[in-house]
Each structure stands twice: as C-alpha cells, then as structure tokens.
Amino acid sequence: MPLTVKGPQKRSTRALRTLLIGLLPVLLGMIILYLQAERALLQSSQQTAEEAIRQFDLMLDNSDIAARVLLPLVGEPCDETRQLALRDQVTRRPFVRSTNLVWRNDNYCSSLLGRFSAALDPRDYVDGRLWLMNGNPITPDTALLIYRLSQGERSALATIDGYHLTNALRLISRYADLKLQVGNSWLSADGKVHGLPVPSAPVAHQELDSARYPYRVSAGFPEGDVWLYMKAQYPPLFSLLLFFGILSGFAGHWWQKRSSSPSHELQRALGAAEFIPYFQPVVRGDTEQWAGLEVLMRWKHPKEGLVRPDLFIPFAEHSGLIVPMTRSLMQQTAQLLAPNASSFSDNFHIGINITASHCHDLQLLDDCRDFLAQFPAGKVVLVLELTERELVEPTAMTHKLFEELHKLGVMIAIDDFGTGHSSLAYLRQFNVDYLKIDQSFVAMIGIDALSRHILDSVIELSAKLDLGIVAEGVETLEQRDYLAGKGVDFLQGYLFGRPMAGDEFLTELARH
Ligand code: C2E
Ligand code: CA
Ligand code: CA
C-alpha cells in the first residue's frame, strides 16, 4: 500500500536498519568480551608478578644465608681455609655463583679468584644491599645480581647468576612480559640489563615491590594480546554472539516489515479514528426527491489527505479489518444522522457496503440492530450492499444471517450488478431486495447499443423478479431521462450530488 504515515520506507534503509539491529548485540557482546579478556589478562599479570617476587625472594634468601655464614670471616686473612669456606657456600646454596669478603670497602677475598683486591663503592648498591650489574670482567655482558650483607666495616657478598634470573623471567609466564628492576637498572627476559626508564607494558601493566628486598618486578602484555586472548579463549562465545546477531537481525526485519505493513497501518488509522463516512444522496427516479443515501468510507490520512476507498478497502478486506472498520462507520453514521432523522422522508434508505468477510458469523446482525435502535422505529431502512464481483458462498451460516437480517427489516442489494456472474437462483436464494446497476452500463447510455441492451435486460429482469432497482453513476440529463423513462426506482450520481461529509449532506438535505 503506498500509504503510510511515515512515508514509504526504502528497501535499502530497511536493510541497513536490519543490519544495524543485527550488529548491535554482536558489538555489545564483543565489548563485554573485550573487557572480560582485559580483566583476565590483568589478573594473569598480577599473578605472574606475585610468582616472580616469590622466586626472586627465594634466590635472595639463599644468597642471604650464604652471606650470613661468611660475614664472621670478614677481616680474617684470605687463606686456604677462608677460600674453601667461600667455595663451600657456592656449592651448598642454590643460585649462588660466587661469594666475596669485603673489609672496609676492600673486596679482598673471592670464591673465584682467591686473594685479590678491588674497591667496593657502597653507593652502587640499592639500600646498600642489591646491585644489578651488566657482567663483570670474568663474564662480561652477563647479568649478575649481587647481594651484600654488611655489619659495620664488614660485608659479605653473594652473587646470583643472571642465567637463573632470566630463566625465572621466561619460565614464570609464557605469555606475559616480565621485568626485574633493581634501582636504576632493569633486566629483561632476554638477559639484557638496561637503564631507566622501565617501559610500561601496553596491556594489563602491573608493578609489584618485594616486601623483603629492594627490587620490584613489572608484568604486562604486548599490544594486541587482548585480541589474541579472545581468539584463543572465546570461540564458542563468538558463535553464540553470531547466533544472537542473526536472531535479532531477523527479529528487526520482521518488526520493520510488520510496522510498515498495510494491516499495521490500517490498524493504527482505525485506532486514530481516521476512517469517516461520506454520504451520497440516492433520489427517486420519478420525483428526484432525496430518498436515501449511500455511506462511502473515506480515510482522513494525516499526510495524504482524503484517501479514496478503492486504495485501501482491498487491504482492509484482506486483513479482516474491514469488519471493525465498517462497525465504526455505522456507529459514526448513526451518531451523525439520528439527531436529524426528522428531516428524512419516511423509509429513508441508508446503504452500507459490506463484504464477504462480514458473512462468516452473525456479528453483523448485532451491528445492524444497534444501528437501527438509534433511529425512531420505521424511520429508516438499512440496505446492505454486497458487490456482485465477490458474492458469498451459500452456506448454512450465510442463510441464517440473511434470514435474520430480513427479520430485522434489513434489505440486501447486489452492488455493481452486471459485472459478475450471479444467477437467478442465487438472487432467489438470498432473497435479494435491490439490484444496483453498475455505473459502467449507465455511462454507455446513448453511446453503446450493446451496453444499453444489457441495461434494458437488467431493468426487465428486476421487474420480473420484483426487485427494486438503483442506477449508479448518473451524471447527465440524458442518462437521467432514459432511466426515468424505463421506470428505474432510484438514481444515484454526481448529477444529484457527490459524496459529502456529514454536515454538508445535512445542509443539502434541508435545502431539498
Ligand atoms: P460503490 O459501492 O460502487 O460506490 C459507488 C462509487 O461510485 C463511489 O466511489 C462513488 O463516489 C462513485 N460515484 C457515485 N456517483 C458517481 C458518478 O456520477 N460518477 C462517477 N464516476 N462515480 C460516481 P467511491 O466512494 O470512491 O467508492 C468506491 C468503492 O469503494 C465503492 O464502490 C465500494 O465498492 C467501495 N467502498 C466505499 N466505501 C466502502 C465501505 O464502507 N465498505 C466497503 N466494503 N466498501 C466501500
Ligand atoms: Ca455501493
Ligand atoms: Ca457500484
């Protein structure tokens, strides 16, 4: 139906909207999964950092034990016995690679070199305790972590091999990027010692200080790891999201179709009371006195203005809405006309168009009863017009309906007569009261001999069957004269009056 309040919705707009509705749950789901993945990675780097602290503390604990054992030896000569004691700690303590004795900042005895002399600067040590070095003359370019335990002028050193440190950095987390920072130096998992600043990881960066030794570790993940994590962990959830996306896309498509469907639009218009009655006078063939009217539906559309019935009645019939629409039309007609019934001639005919959908049950009977009850008894005759192009099946229900309608005094007219195939038997079966000759035959008066011949036969037939006859579409004096001459009971057409709104019709009626 070309008529919608919103205007016709383009196919591409609808498709785009369907796409967006389908994408919405997928996007929302992806955002939630992304945040969830970020949280999982943050937790993972927190755990990694904690584990690293445990490992490095353990290494330093071993260094501390070695240094504690050696500290009482400081100041004694670096002889065979002391050197043995130094080497003993190296072999006994895991992770410890070498040990030294330092007296008054003179590093004078080593497990590796025996007696020697090198100056020690306590400022190299963070808190005087830890120094992360990038190798020494014996093993250049190999990280070393020196632990210093001092007491007055004495200090003992225990050195942890960089190999253990980098190994720990690599093994504790297979995926996270882990770094060990001691003062102004930091060690990466590739075994290299760097100066400040420590670069922070782009994803889930975490830093943790040891509670017992002056160092910290930082953990995090490289750029893009959230997506990698999602790809590894969430494939079943992706499928679920896709499923919901498709589902909501379908739902959106259905909803749009529904809200722009003709029946939805008609339903809206019915609720908004946009269907109103127009009235066209029906006059007597002999005197041209206004003897009745036909109620014609109009749609007072908020955008399109007044819409002709043939543009929407077929949709109303198809959707079954024609029944409540006709009911509303009858109620409005009674409300408008009943207060003015005194100005009607007696037996004023009021024609209402009905369709086959009205004949499926007996509801129409109540509608007609309610309609007639609003007029003074015997003042009006209700005529139901049923088009010949879609006549109803003769079933038990339709027989009962038509019988009851007749008992109520309601009359039946076959509309557009001559355009369909109703048989004589049919006319008798339904006890029809009027035939309305289709306007196409009237239009041919004086033009086409065959049509005039059909017209004459219909008029004769109706006389034989004792049926009233109404000629529609009378527009010229010639047509009027011809029909009146043939004794046609009632005439309807622009010559006598166009379909009019209620007030206008009543004013015109008063003039006649
Ligand atoms: P219809 O029942 O045959 O109604 C007569 C149609 O002819 C009306 O058109 C009327 O305006 C038009 N008409 C009357 N006199 C003349 C004339 O002298 N010349 C010409 N050219 N036309 C004339 P309308 O109002 O547009 O209605 C068209 C059709 O829509 C109706 O044909 C009827 O089948 C249907 N319709 C109208 N109202 C209703 C309704 O309330 N219910 C149902 N079911 N159908 C309706
Ligand atoms: Ca009609
Ligand atoms: Ca007609």
Coordinates of C-alpha atoms and ligand atoms in Angstrom, one line a residue:
M1 CA 0.0 0.0 0.0
P2 CA 1.6 3.3 -0.9
L3 CA 0.0 5.0 2.1
T4 CA 2.0 5.1 5.3
V5 CA 2.2 7.9 7.8
K6 CA 6.0 7.6 7.8
G7 CA 6.1 7.6 4.0
P8 CA 7.3 4.6 2.0
Q9 CA 10.3 3.1 3.6
K10 CA 13.2 2.4 1.2
R11 CA 14.4 -1.1 0.8
S12 CA 18.0 0.0 1.4
T13 CA 17.0 1.9 4.6
R14 CA 15.3 -1.2 5.9
A15 CA 18.2 -3.4 5.0
L16 CA 20.6 -1.0 6.7
R17 CA 18.4 -0.9 9.8
T18 CA 18.2 -4.7 9.8
L19 CA 22.0 -4.9 9.6
L20 CA 22.4 -2.4 12.5
I21 CA 19.9 -4.3 14.7
G22 CA 21.8 -7.5 13.9
L23 CA 25.2 -5.9 14.6
L24 CA 24.1 -4.3 17.9
P25 CA 24.2 -7.5 20.1
V26 CA 27.4 -8.6 18.4
L27 CA 29.1 -5.3 19.1
L28 CA 27.8 -5.1 22.7
G29 CA 28.9 -8.7 23.2
M30 CA 32.3 -8.0 21.7
I31 CA 32.8 -5.0 24.1
I32 CA 31.8 -7.2 27.1
L33 CA 34.2 -10.0 26.0
Y34 CA 36.9 -7.5 25.4
L35 CA 36.5 -6.0 28.9
Q36 CA 36.4 -9.6 30.3
A37 CA 39.6 -10.5 28.4
E38 CA 41.3 -7.4 29.7
R39 CA 40.3 -8.3 33.3
A40 CA 41.6 -11.9 32.8
L41 CA 44.9 -10.5 31.5
L42 CA 45.2 -8.1 34.4
Q43 CA 44.7 -10.9 36.8
S44 CA 47.2 -13.0 35.0
S45 CA 49.9 -10.3 35.1
Q46 CA 49.1 -9.8 38.8
Q47 CA 49.6 -13.5 39.5
T48 CA 52.8 -13.5 37.3
A49 CA 54.3 -10.6 39.3
E50 CA 53.5 -12.3 42.6
E51 CA 55.1 -15.6 41.4
A52 CA 58.2 -13.7 40.2
I53 CA 58.5 -12.0 43.6
R54 CA 58.3 -15.4 45.3
Q55 CA 61.1 -16.8 43.1
F56 CA 63.5 -13.8 43.4
D57 CA 62.9 -13.7 47.1
L58 CA 63.8 -17.4 47.3
M59 CA 67.0 -16.8 45.4
L60 CA 67.9 -13.8 47.6
D61 CA 67.1 -15.8 50.7
N62 CA 69.8 -18.3 49.6
S63 CA 72.2 -15.5 49.0
D64 CA 71.4 -14.1 52.4
I65 CA 72.1 -17.5 54.1
A66 CA 75.5 -17.7 52.4
A67 CA 76.4 -14.1 53.3
R68 CA 75.3 -14.7 56.9
V69 CA 77.6 -17.7 57.2
L70 CA 80.5 -15.8 55.7
L71 CA 80.1 -12.5 57.5
P72 CA 82.0 -13.6 60.7
L73 CA 85.0 -14.5 58.5
V74 CA 85.4 -10.9 57.2
G75 CA 88.6 -9.3 58.4
E76 CA 90.4 -12.7 58.6
P77 CA 93.1 -13.4 56.1
C78 CA 92.1 -14.8 52.7
D79 CA 93.9 -18.0 53.2
E80 CA 93.2 -21.5 52.0
T81 CA 90.6 -22.2 54.8
R82 CA 88.6 -19.0 54.1
Q83 CA 88.6 -19.6 50.4
L84 CA 87.4 -23.1 51.0
A85 CA 84.6 -21.6 53.2
L86 CA 83.7 -19.3 50.3
R87 CA 83.5 -22.1 47.8
D88 CA 81.6 -24.3 50.2
Q89 CA 78.8 -21.7 50.2
V90 CA 78.8 -21.6 46.4
T91 CA 78.3 -25.3 46.2
R92 CA 75.9 -25.5 49.0
R93 CA 73.5 -22.7 48.1
P94 CA 71.3 -22.9 45.1
F95 CA 71.5 -20.0 42.6
V96 CA 74.7 -18.6 44.3
R97 CA 77.5 -18.4 41.8
S98 CA 80.3 -16.7 43.8
T99 CA 80.9 -15.2 47.2
N100 CA 83.3 -12.5 48.5
L101 CA 84.6 -11.0 51.7
V102 CA 84.9 -7.2 51.9
W103 CA 86.7 -5.4 54.7
R104 CA 86.5 -1.6 54.8
N105 CA 85.2 -1.5 51.2
D106 CA 88.2 -3.6 50.1
N107 CA 86.9 -6.6 48.2
Y108 CA 89.8 -8.8 49.2
C109 CA 88.8 -12.5 49.0
S110 CA 86.7 -14.2 46.3
S111 CA 85.5 -17.8 45.8
L112 CA 86.6 -17.5 42.2
L113 CA 89.9 -15.6 42.4
G114 CA 91.1 -16.3 45.8
R115 CA 93.1 -13.4 47.3
F116 CA 92.8 -10.2 45.3
S117 CA 91.9 -6.6 45.8
A118 CA 89.1 -4.4 44.3
A119 CA 87.5 -1.3 45.7
L120 CA 83.8 -1.5 46.5
D121 CA 81.6 1.5 46.4
P122 CA 78.5 1.0 48.6
R123 CA 76.6 3.6 46.6
D124 CA 76.4 1.0 43.8
Y125 CA 74.1 -0.9 46.0
V126 CA 70.4 -0.1 46.3
D127 CA 69.8 0.4 50.1
G128 CA 73.4 -0.8 50.4
R129 CA 72.1 -4.3 49.7
L130 CA 71.5 -5.1 46.0
W131 CA 73.3 -4.3 42.7
L132 CA 72.1 -5.5 39.3
M133 CA 75.3 -5.5 37.1
N134 CA 75.7 -6.0 33.4
G135 CA 78.5 -8.5 33.8
N136 CA 82.0 -8.4 35.4
P137 CA 85.5 -8.8 33.9
I138 CA 85.2 -12.6 34.2
T139 CA 81.8 -12.8 32.5
P140 CA 81.1 -9.6 30.6
D141 CA 77.6 -8.9 29.2
T142 CA 76.1 -11.4 31.6
A143 CA 73.7 -10.1 34.2
L144 CA 74.7 -10.5 37.8
L145 CA 72.7 -9.7 40.9
I146 CA 75.0 -9.1 43.9
Y147 CA 73.6 -9.3 47.4
R148 CA 75.6 -7.5 50.1
L149 CA 75.2 -8.2 53.8
S150 CA 77.1 -5.7 55.9
Q151 CA 77.8 -5.0 59.5
G152 CA 80.0 -2.1 60.5
E153 CA 83.1 -2.3 58.3
R154 CA 82.4 -5.8 57.3
S155 CA 80.4 -7.1 54.4
A156 CA 79.9 -10.4 52.6
L157 CA 78.8 -10.7 49.0
A158 CA 76.8 -13.5 47.4
T159 CA 76.3 -13.2 43.6
I160 CA 73.3 -14.7 41.7
D161 CA 74.0 -15.8 38.1
G162 CA 72.0 -13.8 35.6
Y163 CA 71.1 -17.2 34.0
H164 CA 68.8 -18.0 36.9
L165 CA 67.2 -14.6 36.8
T166 CA 66.4 -14.6 33.1
N167 CA 65.3 -18.2 33.3
A168 CA 62.8 -17.3 36.0
L169 CA 61.6 -14.3 34.0
R170 CA 61.0 -16.6 31.0
L171 CA 59.5 -19.5 32.7
I172 CA 57.2 -17.9 35.2
S173 CA 54.9 -16.6 32.5
R174 CA 55.0 -18.0 29.0
Y175 CA 53.0 -15.1 27.6
A176 CA 53.4 -12.1 29.9
D177 CA 56.3 -9.7 29.6
L178 CA 58.2 -9.8 32.9
K179 CA 61.0 -7.4 34.1
L180 CA 63.1 -7.2 37.2
Q181 CA 64.1 -3.7 38.3
V182 CA 66.8 -3.0 40.9
G183 CA 67.4 0.7 41.4
N184 CA 68.2 2.3 38.1
S185 CA 68.7 -0.9 36.2
W186 CA 66.3 -3.4 34.9
L187 CA 66.6 -6.9 33.4
S188 CA 64.5 -8.2 30.5
A189 CA 63.7 -11.8 29.8
D190 CA 66.4 -11.8 27.0
G191 CA 69.1 -11.4 29.7
K192 CA 70.0 -7.8 28.9
V193 CA 70.4 -5.2 31.5
H194 CA 69.0 -1.7 30.7
G195 CA 69.0 1.7 32.3
L196 CA 65.8 3.7 33.2
P197 CA 63.1 4.3 32.3
V198 CA 61.4 0.9 32.5
P199 CA 58.9 0.8 29.6
S200 CA 55.4 0.0 30.8
A201 CA 53.5 -2.8 29.0
P202 CA 50.7 -1.6 26.7
V203 CA 48.2 -4.2 28.1
A204 CA 47.5 -5.1 31.8
H205 CA 50.6 -3.4 33.2
Q206 CA 51.3 -4.4 36.9
E207 CA 54.2 -3.4 39.2
L208 CA 55.0 -5.2 42.5
D209 CA 57.7 -4.4 45.1
S210 CA 59.3 -7.2 47.2
A211 CA 58.5 -6.7 50.8
R212 CA 61.9 -8.0 51.9
Y213 CA 64.5 -6.9 49.3
P214 CA 64.9 -3.6 47.5
Y215 CA 63.7 -4.6 44.0
R216 CA 60.5 -4.7 42.0
V217 CA 59.0 -6.6 39.1
S218 CA 56.7 -5.4 36.4
A219 CA 54.5 -7.6 34.3
G220 CA 52.2 -6.9 31.3
F221 CA 51.3 -8.0 27.8
P222 CA 52.3 -6.7 24.4
E223 CA 49.9 -4.7 22.1
G224 CA 47.1 -6.8 20.6
D225 CA 47.3 -9.5 23.2
V226 CA 43.6 -8.9 24.3
W227 CA 42.5 -10.0 20.8
L228 CA 44.9 -12.9 20.8
Y229 CA 43.5 -14.0 24.2
M230 CA 39.9 -13.6 22.9
K231 CA 40.7 -15.6 19.8
A232 CA 42.2 -18.4 22.0
Q233 CA 39.5 -18.5 24.7
Y234 CA 36.2 -17.4 23.3
P235 CA 35.4 -19.1 20.0
P236 CA 32.2 -20.8 21.5
L237 CA 31.0 -17.4 22.7
F238 CA 31.7 -15.8 19.3
S239 CA 29.4 -18.4 17.8
L240 CA 26.8 -17.6 20.4
L241 CA 27.1 -13.9 19.6
L242 CA 26.8 -14.5 15.9
F243 CA 23.6 -16.6 16.6
F244 CA 22.1 -13.7 18.7
G245 CA 23.1 -11.2 15.9
I246 CA 21.3 -13.2 13.3
L247 CA 18.4 -13.8 15.6
S248 CA 18.0 -10.1 16.3
G249 CA 18.5 -9.2 12.7
F250 CA 15.6 -11.4 11.8
A251 CA 13.5 -10.0 14.6
G252 CA 14.4 -6.5 13.4
H253 CA 13.5 -7.3 9.9
W254 CA 10.2 -8.9 10.9
W255 CA 9.4 -5.9 13.2
Q256 CA 10.1 -3.4 10.4
K257 CA 8.0 -5.3 7.9
R258 CA 5.2 -5.6 10.4
S259 CA 5.2 -1.9 11.4
S260 CA 5.2 -0.8 7.7
S261 CA 2.7 -3.5 6.6
P262 CA -0.6 -2.3 5.3
S263 CA -2.6 -4.0 8.0
H264 CA -0.5 -2.5 10.7
E265 CA -1.0 0.9 9.2
L266 CA -4.8 0.3 8.9
Q267 CA -4.9 -0.8 12.5
R268 CA -3.2 2.4 13.5
A269 CA -5.6 4.5 11.4
L270 CA -8.6 2.7 12.9
G271 CA -7.4 3.4 16.4
A272 CA -6.9 7.0 15.5
A273 CA -10.5 7.2 14.1
E274 CA -9.3 8.2 10.7
F275 CA -12.0 6.3 8.8
I276 CA -15.0 8.6 8.4
P277 CA -18.3 8.3 6.5
Y278 CA -19.2 10.4 3.4
F279 CA -22.8 10.4 2.2
Q280 CA -24.1 10.4 -1.4
P281 CA -27.8 11.0 -2.0
V282 CA -30.0 8.5 -3.7
V283 CA -33.0 10.1 -5.4
R284 CA -36.4 8.8 -6.6
G285 CA -36.4 8.1 -10.3
D286 CA -39.8 9.8 -10.8
T287 CA -39.7 12.9 -8.5
E288 CA -35.9 13.2 -7.8
Q289 CA -36.8 13.6 -4.1
W290 CA -33.9 12.6 -1.8
A291 CA -35.0 9.1 -0.8
G292 CA -31.8 7.8 0.8
L293 CA -28.1 7.8 0.8
E294 CA -25.1 5.6 0.4
V295 CA -22.4 5.6 3.1
L296 CA -19.0 5.7 1.4
M297 CA -15.8 5.3 3.5
R298 CA -13.0 7.9 3.4
W299 CA -9.6 7.8 5.1
K300 CA -8.7 11.1 6.6
H301 CA -5.0 10.5 6.3
P302 CA -2.7 12.8 8.4
K303 CA -0.3 13.2 5.4
E304 CA -2.1 12.2 2.3
G305 CA -5.4 14.0 2.9
L306 CA -8.6 12.3 2.0
V307 CA -8.0 8.9 0.5
R308 CA -10.3 7.1 -1.9
P309 CA -11.7 3.7 -0.6
D310 CA -10.6 1.6 -3.6
L311 CA -7.0 2.3 -2.5
F312 CA -7.3 0.7 0.9
I313 CA -10.5 -1.3 1.1
P314 CA -8.9 -4.4 -0.6
F315 CA -6.2 -4.4 2.1
A316 CA -8.8 -3.9 4.8
E317 CA -10.7 -6.9 3.4
H318 CA -7.5 -9.0 3.2
S319 CA -6.5 -8.3 6.8
G320 CA -10.1 -8.8 8.2
L321 CA -10.0 -5.2 9.5
I322 CA -12.9 -4.3 7.2
V323 CA -15.3 -5.7 9.9
P324 CA -14.3 -3.3 12.7
M325 CA -13.9 -0.5 10.2
T326 CA -17.5 -1.0 8.9
R327 CA -18.7 -1.2 12.5
S328 CA -17.0 2.2 13.3
L329 CA -18.5 3.6 10.1
M330 CA -22.0 2.5 11.1
Q331 CA -21.6 4.0 14.6
Q332 CA -20.4 7.3 13.2
T333 CA -23.2 7.4 10.6
A334 CA -25.9 6.8 13.3
Q335 CA -24.4 9.4 15.5
L336 CA -24.4 12.0 12.7
L337 CA -27.8 11.2 11.2
A338 CA -30.0 10.0 14.1
P339 CA -30.4 13.5 15.6
N340 CA -31.6 14.8 12.2
A341 CA -33.9 11.8 11.4
S342 CA -36.9 14.1 11.5
S343 CA -35.8 15.8 8.3
F344 CA -35.7 12.4 6.4
S345 CA -38.6 11.3 4.3
D346 CA -40.2 8.1 5.6
N347 CA -38.4 4.8 4.8
F348 CA -35.2 6.8 4.2
H349 CA -32.8 4.2 2.7
I350 CA -29.3 4.1 4.2
G351 CA -26.9 2.0 2.1
I352 CA -23.8 0.4 3.8
N353 CA -21.3 -1.5 1.8
I354 CA -20.4 -4.9 3.2
T355 CA -18.0 -7.7 2.0
A356 CA -17.8 -11.4 2.2
S357 CA -15.8 -11.2 5.5
H358 CA -19.0 -9.9 7.2
C359 CA -20.8 -13.1 6.4
H360 CA -18.6 -15.6 8.3
D361 CA -20.6 -15.1 11.5
L362 CA -23.6 -13.3 13.0
Q363 CA -21.8 -10.3 14.4
L364 CA -23.2 -8.1 11.6
L365 CA -26.7 -8.8 13.0
D366 CA -25.8 -7.0 16.3
D367 CA -24.2 -4.1 14.4
C368 CA -27.4 -3.7 12.3
R369 CA -29.6 -4.0 15.4
D370 CA -27.5 -1.3 17.3
F371 CA -27.6 0.9 14.2
L372 CA -31.4 0.7 13.8
A373 CA -32.0 1.2 17.5
Q374 CA -30.7 4.7 17.3
F375 CA -33.4 5.9 14.9
P376 CA -37.1 6.3 15.5
A377 CA -38.8 3.0 14.6
G378 CA -39.7 2.6 10.9
K379 CA -37.9 5.9 10.0
V380 CA -35.0 4.4 8.1
V381 CA -34.4 1.3 6.0
L382 CA -30.9 -0.2 6.3
V383 CA -29.7 -1.6 3.0
L384 CA -26.6 -3.8 2.9
E385 CA -24.8 -3.6 -0.4
L386 CA -22.8 -6.7 -1.4
T387 CA -20.8 -6.4 -4.6
E388 CA -21.6 -8.9 -7.3
R389 CA -17.8 -9.4 -8.0
E390 CA -17.3 -11.4 -4.8
L391 CA -20.6 -13.0 -3.8
V392 CA -20.8 -15.0 -0.7
E393 CA -21.0 -18.8 -0.6
P394 CA -24.5 -20.1 0.1
T395 CA -23.7 -21.9 3.4
A396 CA -25.9 -22.6 6.4
M397 CA -24.3 -19.7 8.2
T398 CA -25.0 -17.2 5.4
H399 CA -28.6 -18.4 5.0
K400 CA -29.1 -17.9 8.7
L401 CA -27.5 -14.5 8.6
F402 CA -29.6 -13.2 5.7
E403 CA -32.7 -14.7 7.2
E404 CA -32.2 -12.9 10.5
L405 CA -31.3 -9.7 8.7
H406 CA -34.6 -9.8 6.9
K407 CA -36.4 -10.4 10.1
L408 CA -34.8 -7.2 11.4
G409 CA -36.1 -5.4 8.3
V410 CA -32.6 -5.0 6.8
M411 CA -32.6 -5.2 3.0
I412 CA -29.9 -6.7 0.7
A413 CA -28.7 -5.0 -2.5
I414 CA -26.4 -6.6 -5.1
D415 CA -23.9 -3.9 -6.0
D416 CA -22.2 -3.4 -9.3
F417 CA -24.8 -5.7 -10.9
G418 CA -23.9 -6.8 -14.4
T419 CA -20.2 -7.1 -13.7
G420 CA -20.3 -10.5 -12.0
H421 CA -22.0 -13.8 -12.6
S422 CA -24.8 -14.1 -10.2
S423 CA -27.5 -16.4 -11.4
L424 CA -31.2 -16.1 -10.9
A425 CA -31.1 -19.0 -8.4
Y426 CA -28.6 -17.0 -6.4
L427 CA -30.8 -13.9 -6.3
R428 CA -33.7 -16.0 -5.1
Q429 CA -31.7 -18.0 -2.6
F430 CA -30.6 -14.9 -0.8
N431 CA -33.9 -13.2 -1.0
V432 CA -32.2 -10.1 -2.5
D433 CA -34.2 -6.8 -2.4
Y434 CA -32.4 -4.4 -4.8
L435 CA -30.1 -4.6 -7.8
K436 CA -27.6 -1.7 -8.2
I437 CA -26.8 -1.4 -11.9
D438 CA -23.1 -0.8 -12.3
Q439 CA -22.1 2.7 -13.5
S440 CA -20.3 1.4 -16.5
F441 CA -23.7 0.5 -18.1
V442 CA -25.2 3.9 -17.2
A443 CA -22.2 5.6 -18.7
M444 CA -22.8 3.9 -22.1
I445 CA -26.4 5.3 -22.4
G446 CA -26.5 7.0 -25.8
I447 CA -23.1 5.7 -26.7
D448 CA -23.0 1.9 -27.0
A449 CA -26.0 -0.1 -28.1
L450 CA -24.9 -3.4 -26.6
S451 CA -24.5 -1.9 -23.1
R452 CA -27.9 -0.3 -23.4
H453 CA -29.3 -3.6 -24.4
I454 CA -27.8 -5.2 -21.2
L455 CA -29.2 -2.3 -19.2
D456 CA -32.7 -2.9 -20.6
S457 CA -32.5 -6.6 -19.8
V458 CA -31.5 -5.9 -16.2
I459 CA -34.3 -3.5 -15.7
E460 CA -36.7 -6.1 -17.2
L461 CA -35.3 -8.9 -15.1
S462 CA -35.6 -6.9 -11.9
A463 CA -39.3 -6.1 -12.7
K464 CA -40.0 -9.8 -13.3
L465 CA -38.2 -10.8 -10.0
D466 CA -40.0 -8.0 -8.2
L467 CA -36.7 -6.4 -7.2
G468 CA -36.1 -2.7 -6.6
I469 CA -33.5 -1.2 -8.9
V470 CA -31.0 1.6 -8.4
A471 CA -28.9 3.1 -11.2
E472 CA -25.4 4.3 -10.2
G473 CA -23.2 6.9 -11.7
V474 CA -25.9 9.1 -13.3
E475 CA -24.0 12.2 -14.5
T476 CA -26.1 13.6 -17.4
L477 CA -29.7 14.6 -18.0
E478 CA -29.8 12.2 -20.9
Q479 CA -28.9 9.3 -18.6
R480 CA -31.5 10.5 -16.1
D481 CA -34.2 10.8 -18.7
Y482 CA -33.5 7.4 -20.2
L483 CA -33.5 5.7 -16.8
A484 CA -36.6 7.6 -15.5
G485 CA -38.3 6.7 -18.8
K486 CA -37.6 3.0 -18.1
G487 CA -39.2 3.3 -14.7
V488 CA -36.0 2.8 -12.6
D489 CA -36.9 3.3 -8.9
F490 CA -33.8 5.1 -7.7
L491 CA -31.0 7.1 -9.2
Q492 CA -27.6 7.9 -7.7
G493 CA -24.8 10.0 -9.3
Y494 CA -23.0 13.3 -9.5
L495 CA -25.9 14.8 -11.3
F496 CA -27.8 14.8 -7.9
G497 CA -25.0 15.1 -5.5
R498 CA -21.4 14.0 -4.9
P499 CA -20.4 12.1 -1.8
M500 CA -20.3 14.7 1.0
A501 CA -19.2 15.0 4.6
G502 CA -21.9 14.7 7.3
D503 CA -22.6 18.5 7.9
E504 CA -22.6 19.3 4.2
F505 CA -25.0 16.4 3.5
L506 CA -27.4 17.6 6.2
T507 CA -27.4 21.1 4.9
E508 CA -28.0 19.9 1.4
L509 CA -30.8 17.6 2.6
A510 CA -32.5 20.5 4.3
R511 CA -32.4 22.5 1.0
H512 CA -34.3 19.7 -0.7
Ligands
C2E1 P1 -19.5 1.5 -5.0 O1 -20.1 0.8 -3.8 O2 -20.0 1.1 -6.3 O3 -19.7 3.1 -4.7 C1 -20.1 4.0 -5.7 C2 -18.8 4.7 -6.2 O4 -19.1 5.4 -7.3 C3 -18.3 5.7 -5.1 O5 -17.0 5.7 -5.2 C4 -18.9 7.0 -5.6 O6 -18.2 8.1 -5.2 C5 -18.8 6.8 -7.1 N1 -19.8 7.6 -7.8 C6 -21.1 8.0 -7.4 N2 -21.7 8.7 -8.3 C7 -20.8 8.8 -9.4 C8 -20.9 9.4 -10.7 O7 -21.9 10.0 -11.1 N3 -19.8 9.2 -11.5 C9 -18.7 8.6 -11.1 N4 -17.7 8.5 -11.9 N5 -18.6 8.0 -9.9 C10 -19.7 8.1 -9.0 P2 -16.1 5.7 -4.0 O8 -16.7 6.4 -2.9 O9 -14.7 6.1 -4.4 O10 -16.1 4.2 -3.6 C11 -15.5 3.2 -4.4 C12 -15.8 1.9 -4.0 O11 -15.2 1.6 -2.7 C13 -17.3 1.6 -3.7 O12 -17.9 1.4 -4.9 C14 -17.3 0.4 -2.8 O13 -17.1 -0.8 -3.6 C15 -16.0 0.7 -2.0 N6 -16.4 1.3 -0.7 C16 -16.7 2.5 -0.4 N7 -17.0 2.6 0.9 C17 -17.0 1.4 1.4 C18 -17.3 0.8 2.7 O14 -17.6 1.5 3.6 N8 -17.2 -0.6 2.8 C19 -16.8 -1.3 1.7 N9 -16.7 -2.7 1.9 N10 -16.6 -0.8 0.5 C20 -16.6 0.5 0.4
CA2 CA -22.1 0.5 -3.1
CA3 CA -21.4 0.2 -7.5

